[in-house]
Short mmCIF file of C-alpha atoms and ligand atoms in Angstrom, two decimals:
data_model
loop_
_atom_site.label_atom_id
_atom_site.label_comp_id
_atom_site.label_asym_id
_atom_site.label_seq_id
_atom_site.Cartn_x
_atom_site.Cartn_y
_atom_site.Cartn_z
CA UNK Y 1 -16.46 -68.62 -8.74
CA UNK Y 2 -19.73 -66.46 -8.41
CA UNK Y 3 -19.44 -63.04 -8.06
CA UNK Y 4 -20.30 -60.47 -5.02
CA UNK Y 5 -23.83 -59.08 -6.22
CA UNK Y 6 -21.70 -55.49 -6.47
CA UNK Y 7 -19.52 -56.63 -8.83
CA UNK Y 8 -21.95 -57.48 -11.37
CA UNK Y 9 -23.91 -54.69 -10.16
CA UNK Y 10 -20.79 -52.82 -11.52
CA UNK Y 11 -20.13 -54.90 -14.69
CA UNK Y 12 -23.66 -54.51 -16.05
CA UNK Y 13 -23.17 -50.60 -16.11
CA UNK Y 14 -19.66 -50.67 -17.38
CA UNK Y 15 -21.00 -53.46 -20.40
CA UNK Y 16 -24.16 -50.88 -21.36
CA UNK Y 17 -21.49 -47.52 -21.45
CA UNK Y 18 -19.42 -49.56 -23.52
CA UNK Y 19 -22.05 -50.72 -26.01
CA UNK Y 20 -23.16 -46.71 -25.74
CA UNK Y 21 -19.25 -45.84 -26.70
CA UNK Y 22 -19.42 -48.51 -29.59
CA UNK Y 23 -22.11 -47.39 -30.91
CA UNK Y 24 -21.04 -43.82 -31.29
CA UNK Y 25 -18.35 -45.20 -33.14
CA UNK Y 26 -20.95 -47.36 -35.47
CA UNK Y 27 -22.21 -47.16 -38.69
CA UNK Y 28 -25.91 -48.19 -38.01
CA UNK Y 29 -27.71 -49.98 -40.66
CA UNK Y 30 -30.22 -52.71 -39.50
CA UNK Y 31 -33.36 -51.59 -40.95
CA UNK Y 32 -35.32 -52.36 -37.97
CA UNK Y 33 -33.45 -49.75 -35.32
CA UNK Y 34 -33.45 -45.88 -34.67
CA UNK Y 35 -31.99 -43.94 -32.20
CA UNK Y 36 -34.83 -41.65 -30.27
CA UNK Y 37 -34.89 -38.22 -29.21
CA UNK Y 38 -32.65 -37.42 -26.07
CA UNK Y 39 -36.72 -35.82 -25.61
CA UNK Y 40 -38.07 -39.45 -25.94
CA UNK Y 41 -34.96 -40.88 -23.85
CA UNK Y 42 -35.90 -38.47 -21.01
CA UNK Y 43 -39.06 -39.46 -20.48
CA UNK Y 44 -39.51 -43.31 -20.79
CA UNK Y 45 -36.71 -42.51 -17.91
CA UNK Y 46 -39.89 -41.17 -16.01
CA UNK Y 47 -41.98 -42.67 -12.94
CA UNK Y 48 -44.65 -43.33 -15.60
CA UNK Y 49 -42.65 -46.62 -16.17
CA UNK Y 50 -43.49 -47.81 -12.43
CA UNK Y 51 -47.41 -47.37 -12.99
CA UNK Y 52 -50.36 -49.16 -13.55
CA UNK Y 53 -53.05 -47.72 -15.64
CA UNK Y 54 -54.92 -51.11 -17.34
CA UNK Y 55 -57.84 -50.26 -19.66
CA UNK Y 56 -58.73 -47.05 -21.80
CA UNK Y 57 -57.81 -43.39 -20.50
CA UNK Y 58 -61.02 -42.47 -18.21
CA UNK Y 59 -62.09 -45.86 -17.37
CA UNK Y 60 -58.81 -47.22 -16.01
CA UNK Y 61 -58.75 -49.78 -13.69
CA UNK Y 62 -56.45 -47.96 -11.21
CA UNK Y 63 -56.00 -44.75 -9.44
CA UNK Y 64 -52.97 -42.50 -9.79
CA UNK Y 65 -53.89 -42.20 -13.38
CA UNK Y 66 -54.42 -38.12 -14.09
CA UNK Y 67 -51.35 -37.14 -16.24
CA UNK Y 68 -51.23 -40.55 -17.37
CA UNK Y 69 -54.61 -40.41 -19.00
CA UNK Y 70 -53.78 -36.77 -20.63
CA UNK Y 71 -50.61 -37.88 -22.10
CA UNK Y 72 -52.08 -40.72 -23.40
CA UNK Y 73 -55.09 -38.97 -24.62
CA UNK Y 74 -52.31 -36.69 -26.63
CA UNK Y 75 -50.39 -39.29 -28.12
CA UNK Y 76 -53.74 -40.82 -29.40
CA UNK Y 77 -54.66 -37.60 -31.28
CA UNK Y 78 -51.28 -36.88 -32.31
CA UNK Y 79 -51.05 -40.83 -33.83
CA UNK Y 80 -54.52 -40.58 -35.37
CA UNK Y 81 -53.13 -36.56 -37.28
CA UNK Y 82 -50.14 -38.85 -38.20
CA UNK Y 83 -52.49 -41.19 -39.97
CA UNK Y 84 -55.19 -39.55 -40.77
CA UNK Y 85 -56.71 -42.28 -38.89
CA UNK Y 86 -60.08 -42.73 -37.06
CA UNK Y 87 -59.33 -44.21 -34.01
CA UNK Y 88 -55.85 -45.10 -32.90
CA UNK Y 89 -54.54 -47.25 -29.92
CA UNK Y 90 -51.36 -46.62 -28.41
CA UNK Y 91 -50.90 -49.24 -26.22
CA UNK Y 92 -49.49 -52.42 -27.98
CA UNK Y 93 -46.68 -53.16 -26.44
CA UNK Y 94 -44.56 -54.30 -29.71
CA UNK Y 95 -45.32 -54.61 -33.61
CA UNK Y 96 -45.49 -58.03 -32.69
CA UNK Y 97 -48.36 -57.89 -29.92
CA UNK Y 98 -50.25 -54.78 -32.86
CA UNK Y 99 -50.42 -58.21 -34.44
CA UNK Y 100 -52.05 -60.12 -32.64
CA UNK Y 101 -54.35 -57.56 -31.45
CA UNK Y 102 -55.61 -57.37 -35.24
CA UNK Y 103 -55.54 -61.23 -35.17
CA UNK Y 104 -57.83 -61.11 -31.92
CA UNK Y 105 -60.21 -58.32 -32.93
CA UNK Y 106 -60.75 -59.45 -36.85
CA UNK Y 107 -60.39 -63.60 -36.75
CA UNK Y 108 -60.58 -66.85 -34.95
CA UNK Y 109 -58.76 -69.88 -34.32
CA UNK Y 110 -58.90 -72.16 -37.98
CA UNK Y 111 -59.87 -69.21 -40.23
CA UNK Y 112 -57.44 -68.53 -42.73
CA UNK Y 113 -54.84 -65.61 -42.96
CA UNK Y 114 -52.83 -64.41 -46.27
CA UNK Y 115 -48.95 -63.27 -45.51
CA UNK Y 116 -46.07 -63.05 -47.16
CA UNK Y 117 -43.55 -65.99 -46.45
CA UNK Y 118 -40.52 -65.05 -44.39
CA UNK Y 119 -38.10 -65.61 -47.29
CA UNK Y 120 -39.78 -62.72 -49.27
CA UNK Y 121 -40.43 -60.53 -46.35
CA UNK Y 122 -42.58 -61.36 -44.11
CA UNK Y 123 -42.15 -61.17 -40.23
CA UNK Y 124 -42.33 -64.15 -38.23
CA UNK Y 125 -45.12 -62.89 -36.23
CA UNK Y 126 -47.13 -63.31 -39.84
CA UNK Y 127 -46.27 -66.96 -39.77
CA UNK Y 128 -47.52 -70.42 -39.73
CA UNK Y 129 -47.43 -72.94 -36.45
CA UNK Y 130 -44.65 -74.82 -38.50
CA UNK Y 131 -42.13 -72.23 -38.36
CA UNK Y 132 -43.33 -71.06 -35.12
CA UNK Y 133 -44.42 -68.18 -36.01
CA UNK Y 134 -47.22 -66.32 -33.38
CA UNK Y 135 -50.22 -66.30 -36.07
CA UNK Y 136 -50.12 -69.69 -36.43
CA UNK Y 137 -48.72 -70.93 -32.94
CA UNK Y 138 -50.78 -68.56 -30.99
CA UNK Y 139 -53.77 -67.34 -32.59
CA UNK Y 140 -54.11 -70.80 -34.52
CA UNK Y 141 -54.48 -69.50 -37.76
CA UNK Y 142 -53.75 -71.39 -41.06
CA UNK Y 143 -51.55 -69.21 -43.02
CA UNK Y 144 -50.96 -69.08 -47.16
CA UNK Y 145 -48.69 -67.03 -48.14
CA UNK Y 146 -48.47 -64.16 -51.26
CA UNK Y 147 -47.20 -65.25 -54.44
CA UNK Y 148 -43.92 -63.53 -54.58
CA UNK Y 149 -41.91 -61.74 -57.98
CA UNK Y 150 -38.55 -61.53 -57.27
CA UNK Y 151 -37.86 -59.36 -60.06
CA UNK Y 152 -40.52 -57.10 -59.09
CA UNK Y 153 -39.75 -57.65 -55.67
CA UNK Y 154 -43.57 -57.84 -55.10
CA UNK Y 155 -46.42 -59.45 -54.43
CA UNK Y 156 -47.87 -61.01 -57.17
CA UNK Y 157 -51.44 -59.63 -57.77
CA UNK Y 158 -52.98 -61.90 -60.61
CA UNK Y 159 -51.60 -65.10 -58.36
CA UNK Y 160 -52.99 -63.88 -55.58
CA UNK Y 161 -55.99 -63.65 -57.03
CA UNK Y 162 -55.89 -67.05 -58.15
CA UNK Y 163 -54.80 -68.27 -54.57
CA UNK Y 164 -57.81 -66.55 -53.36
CA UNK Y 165 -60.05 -68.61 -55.31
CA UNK Y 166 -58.35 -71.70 -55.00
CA UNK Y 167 -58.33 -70.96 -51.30
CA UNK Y 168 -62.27 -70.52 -51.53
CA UNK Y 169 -62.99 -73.53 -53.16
CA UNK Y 170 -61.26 -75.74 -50.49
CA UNK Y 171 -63.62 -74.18 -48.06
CA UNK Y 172 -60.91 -72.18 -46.25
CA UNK Y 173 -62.34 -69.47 -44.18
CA UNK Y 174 -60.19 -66.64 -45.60
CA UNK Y 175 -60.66 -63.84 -42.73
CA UNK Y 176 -57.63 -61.94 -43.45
CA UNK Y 177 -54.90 -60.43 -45.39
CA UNK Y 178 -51.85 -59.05 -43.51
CA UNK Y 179 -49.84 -56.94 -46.23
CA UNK Y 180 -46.70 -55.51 -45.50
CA UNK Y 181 -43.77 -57.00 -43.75
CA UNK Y 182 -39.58 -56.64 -42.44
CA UNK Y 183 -38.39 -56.63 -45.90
CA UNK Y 184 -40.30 -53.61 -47.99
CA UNK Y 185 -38.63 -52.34 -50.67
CA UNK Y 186 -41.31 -51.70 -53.24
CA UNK Y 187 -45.00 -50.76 -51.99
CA UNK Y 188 -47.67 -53.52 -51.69
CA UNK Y 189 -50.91 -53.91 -54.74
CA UNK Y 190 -53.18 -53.00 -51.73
CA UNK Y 191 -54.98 -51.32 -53.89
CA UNK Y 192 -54.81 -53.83 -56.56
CA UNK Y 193 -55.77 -56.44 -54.26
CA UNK Y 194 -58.09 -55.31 -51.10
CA UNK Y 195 -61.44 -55.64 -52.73
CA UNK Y 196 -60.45 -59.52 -53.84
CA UNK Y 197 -60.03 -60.08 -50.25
CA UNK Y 198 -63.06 -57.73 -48.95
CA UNK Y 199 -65.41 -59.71 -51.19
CA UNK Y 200 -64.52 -62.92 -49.54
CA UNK Y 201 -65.56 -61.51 -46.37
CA UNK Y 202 -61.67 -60.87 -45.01
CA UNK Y 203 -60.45 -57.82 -43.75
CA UNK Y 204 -57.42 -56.11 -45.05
CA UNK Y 205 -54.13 -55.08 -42.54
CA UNK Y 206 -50.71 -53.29 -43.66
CA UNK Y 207 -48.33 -54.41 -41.38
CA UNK Y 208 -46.32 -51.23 -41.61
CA UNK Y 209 -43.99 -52.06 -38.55
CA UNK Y 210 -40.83 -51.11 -40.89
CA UNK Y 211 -42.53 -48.53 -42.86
CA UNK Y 212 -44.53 -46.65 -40.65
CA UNK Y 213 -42.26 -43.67 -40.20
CA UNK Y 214 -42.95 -43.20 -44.91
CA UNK Y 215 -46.17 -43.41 -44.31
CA UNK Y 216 -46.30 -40.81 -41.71
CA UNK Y 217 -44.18 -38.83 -43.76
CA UNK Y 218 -46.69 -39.27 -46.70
CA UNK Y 219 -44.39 -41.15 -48.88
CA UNK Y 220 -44.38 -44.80 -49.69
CA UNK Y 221 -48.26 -45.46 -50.01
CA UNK Y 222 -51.10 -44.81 -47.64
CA UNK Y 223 -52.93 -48.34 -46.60
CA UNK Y 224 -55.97 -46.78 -44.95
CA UNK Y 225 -56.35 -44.59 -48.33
CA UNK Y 226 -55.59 -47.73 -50.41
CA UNK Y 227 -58.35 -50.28 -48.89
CA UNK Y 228 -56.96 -51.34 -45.92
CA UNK Y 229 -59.04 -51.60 -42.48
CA UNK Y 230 -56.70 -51.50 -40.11
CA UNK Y 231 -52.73 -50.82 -39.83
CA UNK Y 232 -50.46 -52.48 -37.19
CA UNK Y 233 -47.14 -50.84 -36.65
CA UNK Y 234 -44.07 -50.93 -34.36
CA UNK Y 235 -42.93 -46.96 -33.32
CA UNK Y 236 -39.10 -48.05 -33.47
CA UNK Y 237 -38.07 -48.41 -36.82
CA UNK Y 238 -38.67 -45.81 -39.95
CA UNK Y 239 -41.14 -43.93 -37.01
CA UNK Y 240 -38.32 -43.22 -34.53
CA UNK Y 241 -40.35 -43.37 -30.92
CA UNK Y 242 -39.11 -45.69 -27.92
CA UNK Y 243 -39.85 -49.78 -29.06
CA UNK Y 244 -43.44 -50.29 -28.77
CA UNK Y 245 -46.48 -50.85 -31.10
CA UNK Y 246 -49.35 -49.12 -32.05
CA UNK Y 247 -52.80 -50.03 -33.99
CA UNK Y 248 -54.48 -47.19 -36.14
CA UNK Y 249 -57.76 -47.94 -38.17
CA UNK Y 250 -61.34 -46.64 -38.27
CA UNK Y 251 -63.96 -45.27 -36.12
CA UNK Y 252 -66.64 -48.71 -36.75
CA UNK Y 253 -63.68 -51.06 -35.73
CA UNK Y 254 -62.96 -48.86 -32.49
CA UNK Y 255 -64.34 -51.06 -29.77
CA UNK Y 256 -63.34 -54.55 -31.05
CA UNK Y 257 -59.63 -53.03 -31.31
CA UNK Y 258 -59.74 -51.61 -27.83
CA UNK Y 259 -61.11 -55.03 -26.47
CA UNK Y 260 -58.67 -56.86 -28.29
CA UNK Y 261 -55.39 -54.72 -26.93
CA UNK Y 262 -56.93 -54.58 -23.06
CA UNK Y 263 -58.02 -57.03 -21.81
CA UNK Y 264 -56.52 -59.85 -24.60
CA UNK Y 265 -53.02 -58.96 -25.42
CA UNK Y 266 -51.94 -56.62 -22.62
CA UNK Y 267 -52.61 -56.17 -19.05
CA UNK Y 268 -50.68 -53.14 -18.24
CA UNK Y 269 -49.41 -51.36 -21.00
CA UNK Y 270 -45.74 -49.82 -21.03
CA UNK Y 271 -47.04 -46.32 -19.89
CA UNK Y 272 -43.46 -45.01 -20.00
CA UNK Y 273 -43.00 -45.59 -23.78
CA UNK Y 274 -46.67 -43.85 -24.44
CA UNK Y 275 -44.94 -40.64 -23.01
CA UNK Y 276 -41.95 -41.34 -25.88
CA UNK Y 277 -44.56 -42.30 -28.27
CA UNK Y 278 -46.63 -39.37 -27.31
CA UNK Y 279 -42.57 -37.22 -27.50
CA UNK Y 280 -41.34 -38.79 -30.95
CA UNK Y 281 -44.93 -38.12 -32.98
CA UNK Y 282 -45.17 -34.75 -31.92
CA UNK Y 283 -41.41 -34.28 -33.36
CA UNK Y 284 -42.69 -36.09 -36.45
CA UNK Y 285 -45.43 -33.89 -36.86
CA UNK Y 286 -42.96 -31.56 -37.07
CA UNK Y 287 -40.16 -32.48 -38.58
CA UNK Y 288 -41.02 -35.97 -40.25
CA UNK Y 289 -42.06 -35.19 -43.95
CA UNK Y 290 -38.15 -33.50 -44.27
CA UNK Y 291 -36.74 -37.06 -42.40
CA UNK Y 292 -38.90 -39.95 -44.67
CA UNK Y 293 -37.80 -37.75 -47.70
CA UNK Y 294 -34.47 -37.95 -46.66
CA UNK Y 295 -34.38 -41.76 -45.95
CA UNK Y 296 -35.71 -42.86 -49.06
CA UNK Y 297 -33.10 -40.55 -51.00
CA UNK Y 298 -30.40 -42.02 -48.78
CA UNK Y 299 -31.53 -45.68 -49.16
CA UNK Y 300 -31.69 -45.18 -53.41
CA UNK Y 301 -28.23 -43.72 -52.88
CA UNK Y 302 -27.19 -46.39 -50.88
CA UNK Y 303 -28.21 -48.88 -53.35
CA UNK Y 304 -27.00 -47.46 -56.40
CA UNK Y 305 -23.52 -47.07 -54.74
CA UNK Y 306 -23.39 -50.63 -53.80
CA UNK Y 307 -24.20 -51.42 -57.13
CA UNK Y 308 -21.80 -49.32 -59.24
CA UNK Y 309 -18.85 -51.33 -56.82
CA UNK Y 310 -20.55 -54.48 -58.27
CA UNK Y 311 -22.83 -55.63 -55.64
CA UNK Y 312 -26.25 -57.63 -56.66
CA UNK Y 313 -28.62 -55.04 -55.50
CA UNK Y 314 -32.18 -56.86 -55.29
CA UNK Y 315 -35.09 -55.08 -57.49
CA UNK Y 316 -33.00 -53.47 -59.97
CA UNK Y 317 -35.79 -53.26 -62.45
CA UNK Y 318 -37.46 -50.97 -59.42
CA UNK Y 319 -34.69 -48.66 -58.90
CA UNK Y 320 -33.67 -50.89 -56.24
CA UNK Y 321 -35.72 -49.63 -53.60
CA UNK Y 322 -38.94 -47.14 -52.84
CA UNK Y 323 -38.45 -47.72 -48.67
CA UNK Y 324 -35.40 -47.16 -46.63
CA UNK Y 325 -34.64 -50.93 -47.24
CA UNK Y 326 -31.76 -52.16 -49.55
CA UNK Y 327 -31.70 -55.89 -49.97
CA UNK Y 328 -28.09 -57.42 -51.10
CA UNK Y 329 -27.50 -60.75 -52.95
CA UNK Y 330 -24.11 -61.52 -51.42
CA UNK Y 331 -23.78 -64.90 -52.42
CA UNK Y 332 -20.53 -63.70 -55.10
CA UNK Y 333 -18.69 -62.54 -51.63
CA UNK Y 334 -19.92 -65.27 -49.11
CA UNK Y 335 -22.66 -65.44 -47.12
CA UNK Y 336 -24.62 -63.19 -45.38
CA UNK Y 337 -24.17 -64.24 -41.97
CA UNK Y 338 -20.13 -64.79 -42.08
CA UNK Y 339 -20.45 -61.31 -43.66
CA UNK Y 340 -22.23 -59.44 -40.90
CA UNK Y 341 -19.79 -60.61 -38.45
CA UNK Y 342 -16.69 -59.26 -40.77
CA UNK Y 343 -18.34 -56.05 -41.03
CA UNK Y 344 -19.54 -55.70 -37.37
CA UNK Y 345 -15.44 -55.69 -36.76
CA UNK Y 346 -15.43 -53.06 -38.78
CA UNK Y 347 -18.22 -51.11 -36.93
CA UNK Y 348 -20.81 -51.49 -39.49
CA UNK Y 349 -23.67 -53.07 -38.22
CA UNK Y 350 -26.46 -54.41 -40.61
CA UNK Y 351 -28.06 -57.89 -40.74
CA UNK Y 352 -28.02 -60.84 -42.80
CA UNK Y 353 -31.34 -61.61 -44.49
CA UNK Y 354 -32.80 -64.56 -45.90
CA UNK Y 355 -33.82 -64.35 -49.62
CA UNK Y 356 -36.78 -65.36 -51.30
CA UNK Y 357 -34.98 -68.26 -53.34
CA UNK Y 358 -31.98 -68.68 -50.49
CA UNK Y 359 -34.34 -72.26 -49.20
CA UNK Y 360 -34.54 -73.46 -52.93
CA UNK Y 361 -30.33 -73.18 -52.95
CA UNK Y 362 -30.60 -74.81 -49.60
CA UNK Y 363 -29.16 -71.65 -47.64
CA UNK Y 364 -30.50 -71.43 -44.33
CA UNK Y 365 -31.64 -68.19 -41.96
CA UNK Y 366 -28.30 -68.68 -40.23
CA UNK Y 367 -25.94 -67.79 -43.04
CA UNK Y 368 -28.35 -66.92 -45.65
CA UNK Y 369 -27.54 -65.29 -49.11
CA UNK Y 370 -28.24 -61.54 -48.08
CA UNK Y 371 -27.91 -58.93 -46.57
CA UNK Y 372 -30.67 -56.26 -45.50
CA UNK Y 373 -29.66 -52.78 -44.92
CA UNK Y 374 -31.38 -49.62 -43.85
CA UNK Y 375 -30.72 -45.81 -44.31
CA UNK Y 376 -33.16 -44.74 -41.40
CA UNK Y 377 -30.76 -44.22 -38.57
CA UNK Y 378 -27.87 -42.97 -40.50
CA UNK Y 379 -30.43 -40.06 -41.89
CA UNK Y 380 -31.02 -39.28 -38.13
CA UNK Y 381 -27.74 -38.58 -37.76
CA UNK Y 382 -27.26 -35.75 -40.41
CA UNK Y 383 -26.18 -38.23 -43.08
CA UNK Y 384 -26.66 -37.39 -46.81
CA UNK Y 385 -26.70 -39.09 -50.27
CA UNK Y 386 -22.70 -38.62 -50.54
CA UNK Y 387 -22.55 -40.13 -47.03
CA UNK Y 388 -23.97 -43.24 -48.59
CA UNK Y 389 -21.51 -43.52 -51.31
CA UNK Y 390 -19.11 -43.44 -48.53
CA UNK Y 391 -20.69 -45.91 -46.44
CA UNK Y 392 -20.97 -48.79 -49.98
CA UNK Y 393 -17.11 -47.78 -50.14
CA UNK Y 394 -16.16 -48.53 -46.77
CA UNK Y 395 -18.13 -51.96 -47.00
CA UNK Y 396 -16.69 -52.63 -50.77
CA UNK Y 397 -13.29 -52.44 -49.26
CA UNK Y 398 -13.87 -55.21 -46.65
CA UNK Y 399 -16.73 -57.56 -49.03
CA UNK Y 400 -15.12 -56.83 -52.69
CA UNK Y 401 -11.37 -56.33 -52.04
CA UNK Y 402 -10.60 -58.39 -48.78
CA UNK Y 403 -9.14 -55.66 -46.96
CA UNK Y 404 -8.67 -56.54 -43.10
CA UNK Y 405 -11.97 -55.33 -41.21
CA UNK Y 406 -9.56 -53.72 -38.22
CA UNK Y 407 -8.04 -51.74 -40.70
CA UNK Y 408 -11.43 -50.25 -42.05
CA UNK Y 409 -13.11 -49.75 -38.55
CA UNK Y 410 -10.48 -46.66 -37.89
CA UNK Y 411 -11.79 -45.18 -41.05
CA UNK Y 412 -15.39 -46.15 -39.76
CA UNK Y 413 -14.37 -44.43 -36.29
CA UNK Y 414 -13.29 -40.99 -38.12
CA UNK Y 415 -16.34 -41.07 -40.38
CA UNK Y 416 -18.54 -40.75 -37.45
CA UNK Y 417 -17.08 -37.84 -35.59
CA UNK Y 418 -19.13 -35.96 -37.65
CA UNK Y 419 -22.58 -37.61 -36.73
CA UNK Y 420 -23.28 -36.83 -33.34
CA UNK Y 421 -26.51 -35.52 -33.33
CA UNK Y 422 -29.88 -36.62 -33.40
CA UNK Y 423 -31.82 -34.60 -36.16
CA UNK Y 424 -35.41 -33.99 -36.71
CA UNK Y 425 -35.62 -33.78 -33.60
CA UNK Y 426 -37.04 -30.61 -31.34
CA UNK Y 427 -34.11 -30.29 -29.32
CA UNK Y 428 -30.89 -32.26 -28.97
CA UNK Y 429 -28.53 -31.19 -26.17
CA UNK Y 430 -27.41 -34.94 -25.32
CA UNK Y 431 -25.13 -36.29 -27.95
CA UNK Y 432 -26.55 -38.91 -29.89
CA UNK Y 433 -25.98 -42.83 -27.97
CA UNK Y 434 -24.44 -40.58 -24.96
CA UNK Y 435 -24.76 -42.82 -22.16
CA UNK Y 436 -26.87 -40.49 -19.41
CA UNK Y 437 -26.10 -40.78 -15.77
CA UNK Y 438 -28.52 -40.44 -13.03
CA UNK Y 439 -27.74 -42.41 -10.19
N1 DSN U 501 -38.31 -58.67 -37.95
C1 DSN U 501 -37.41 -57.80 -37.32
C2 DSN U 501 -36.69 -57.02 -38.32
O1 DSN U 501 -37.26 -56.64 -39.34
O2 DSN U 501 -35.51 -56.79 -38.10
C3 DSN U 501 -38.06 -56.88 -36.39
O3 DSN U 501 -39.11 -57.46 -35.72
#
């Protein structure tokens, strides 16, 4: 029987405060999440969410737009300090639509795009039409992917170059090469490889959507330094703003970008999360060189934990990881997706991840052979190195001795009491994942 309109009026709040409660009780791993600012939580709560304000800052197409032209004017110049960039344009709505702004300002339908494949990293909006993925299905390009080194767990650069070539001499219009990806644990050849693809005539992007918050921290590598033209990003993952994209690149690329965000790929942008964009690089101005340090520390730790309790840590020969991504070979415990479910019981939430060889062993993206975990959100909590050794024993204890996931979670839930905070961070009054009230 349908409910009165009240009563799920009063379920959806009591469902979101729960998931708020279970959360402070969590061990947060998946390498694609953060937890903002109570700063940046306070104001995509503000009326700038109910506005229109198409176009650039000064020539909007709509009234009502005076503080929402300053702030956006701020969180352009604080992105563009962040990067060192140019030009920078804040209002992609998602890593995904950064994407296919680059794909609308740099190439056109039947040119040809090099990616890496989703089995070695890449991101599905990076893909080809057969797998559904948006560069193929919606900006109809033909996608090759990056030769891939598992033991380097890198692109390879003297197949690439060979790809290129081949790639020419089929007559394929290669326009561009998206680098980077969701699974980064080593950084890309961009250097290595941008010229190959410049003197085809392509232009070069780093898709830094994970990695944005290293590179803003100046660690990891620095794509507009290393060749690239232009950098797509989300401002949710390692970069801990509100979920949202952003597109940074140079001054000579400036107008085709801004045409190809408004009016191709959004009509109104989200003008609340520019104010937590605008919030969350200002505290990374300030505070984010101390944070990326601290993730990448936490996410070696993390690794080298997991393997001294005898998990297959991809990219040994690499010290296991350079980003805040640590990439599991579970496949001696199960699989990677009846694993995630055991551990969410326990409260630790990561995800499972397909592996560049799991298609070859016909595993699938459902229960694949891995697992993909991330050190970002733990760090902005206070965690340390020690914390991590914690965390790979608390997981060893439900994937390497069998020991009931209910039993674990209590240990998971005691852990946490001392993580409430949200650090690097200007000022934190709310608790972290407190569930605020203003009705
Ligand atoms: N691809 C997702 C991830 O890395 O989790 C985010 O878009």
């Amino acid at each position: 029987m349908s409910k009165a309109p009240k009563e799920y009026y009063d379920e959806i709040f009591q469902l979101i405060e729960q998931h708020h409660k279970w959360f402070s009780n969590s061990i947060p791993l998946v390498a694609s999440e953060n937890t903002p600012s109570p700063a940046v939580r306070e104001v995509i709560m503000s009326d700038f969410g109910s506005r229109y304000a198409e176009g650039w800052p000064g020539e909007r197409l709509y009234a009502g737009c005076t503080y929402i032209d300053k702030v956006e004017l701020i969180a352009i110049e604080l992105a563009k300090k962040l990067f060192r960039a140019e030009f920078a344009d804040v209002r992609p709505v998602s890593g995904v639509c950064a994407n296919l702004v680059v794909y609308t300002a740099f190439t056109d339908a039947g040119d040809t795009m090099f990616s890496l494949s989703i089995p070695s990293g890449g991101h599905i909006s990076t893909g080809r039409k057969s797998l559904g993925g948006t560069a193929g299905s919606v900006s109809r390009l033909e996608v090759e992917n990056f030769p891939f080194n598992v033991n380097e767990m890198n692109i390879d650069v003297d197949e690439t170059k060979k790809k290129v070539k081949q790639a020419i001499s089929e007559g394929k219009k290669v326009k561009l090469a998206m680098f980077g990806g969701s699974v980064l644990t080593q950084p890309h050849p961009l250097k290595e490889l941008a010229d190959v693809f410049h003197e085809v005539g392509a232009k070069v992007c780093y898709d830094g959507a994970h990695v944005a918050g290293l590179i803003a921290g100046g660690l990891f590598q620095d794509p507009l330094r290393e060749g690239a033209d232009v950098m797509s990003m989300s401002t949710h993952k390692t970069l801990f703003g509100p979920q949202g994209g952003c597109v940074v690149s140079f001054d000579k690329y400036a107008e085709i970008i801004k045409k190809a965000t408004f009016p191709a790929n959004v009509s109104n942008h989200h003008l609340h999360h520019v104010c937590g964009k605008a919030i969350a690089f200002a505290e990374f101005l300030e505070f984010g060189r101390d944070y990326a340090l601290q993730v990448v520390k936490n996410a070696k730790a993390l690794a080298q934990s997991l393997y001294e309790r005898g998990f297959q840590v991809l990219g040994e020969k690499k010290g296991f990881t350079q980003s805040h991504i640590v990439l599991v070979d579970i496949t001696k415990y199960g699989l990677g997706g009846d694993l995630e479910k055991k551990l969410e019981r326990a409260n630790i939430i990561l995800n499972r991840n397909l592996l560049a060889y799991d298609l070859k062993q016909n595993r699938h993206y459902q229960n694949p052979g891995g697992i993909r975990l991330g050190s970002q959100e733990c760090t902005r909590l206070g965690m340390k190195e020690n914390d991590m050794g914690y965390i790979a024993e608390l997981i060893a204890r439900i994937v390497v001795k069998g020991e009931d996931p209910e039993r674990v979670k209590k240990d998971v839930i005691d852990f946490r009491k001392n993580f409430n905070k949200v650090h690097y961070c200007f000022d934190s009054v709310r608790k972290a994942y407190e569930y605020i009230r203003i009705r």
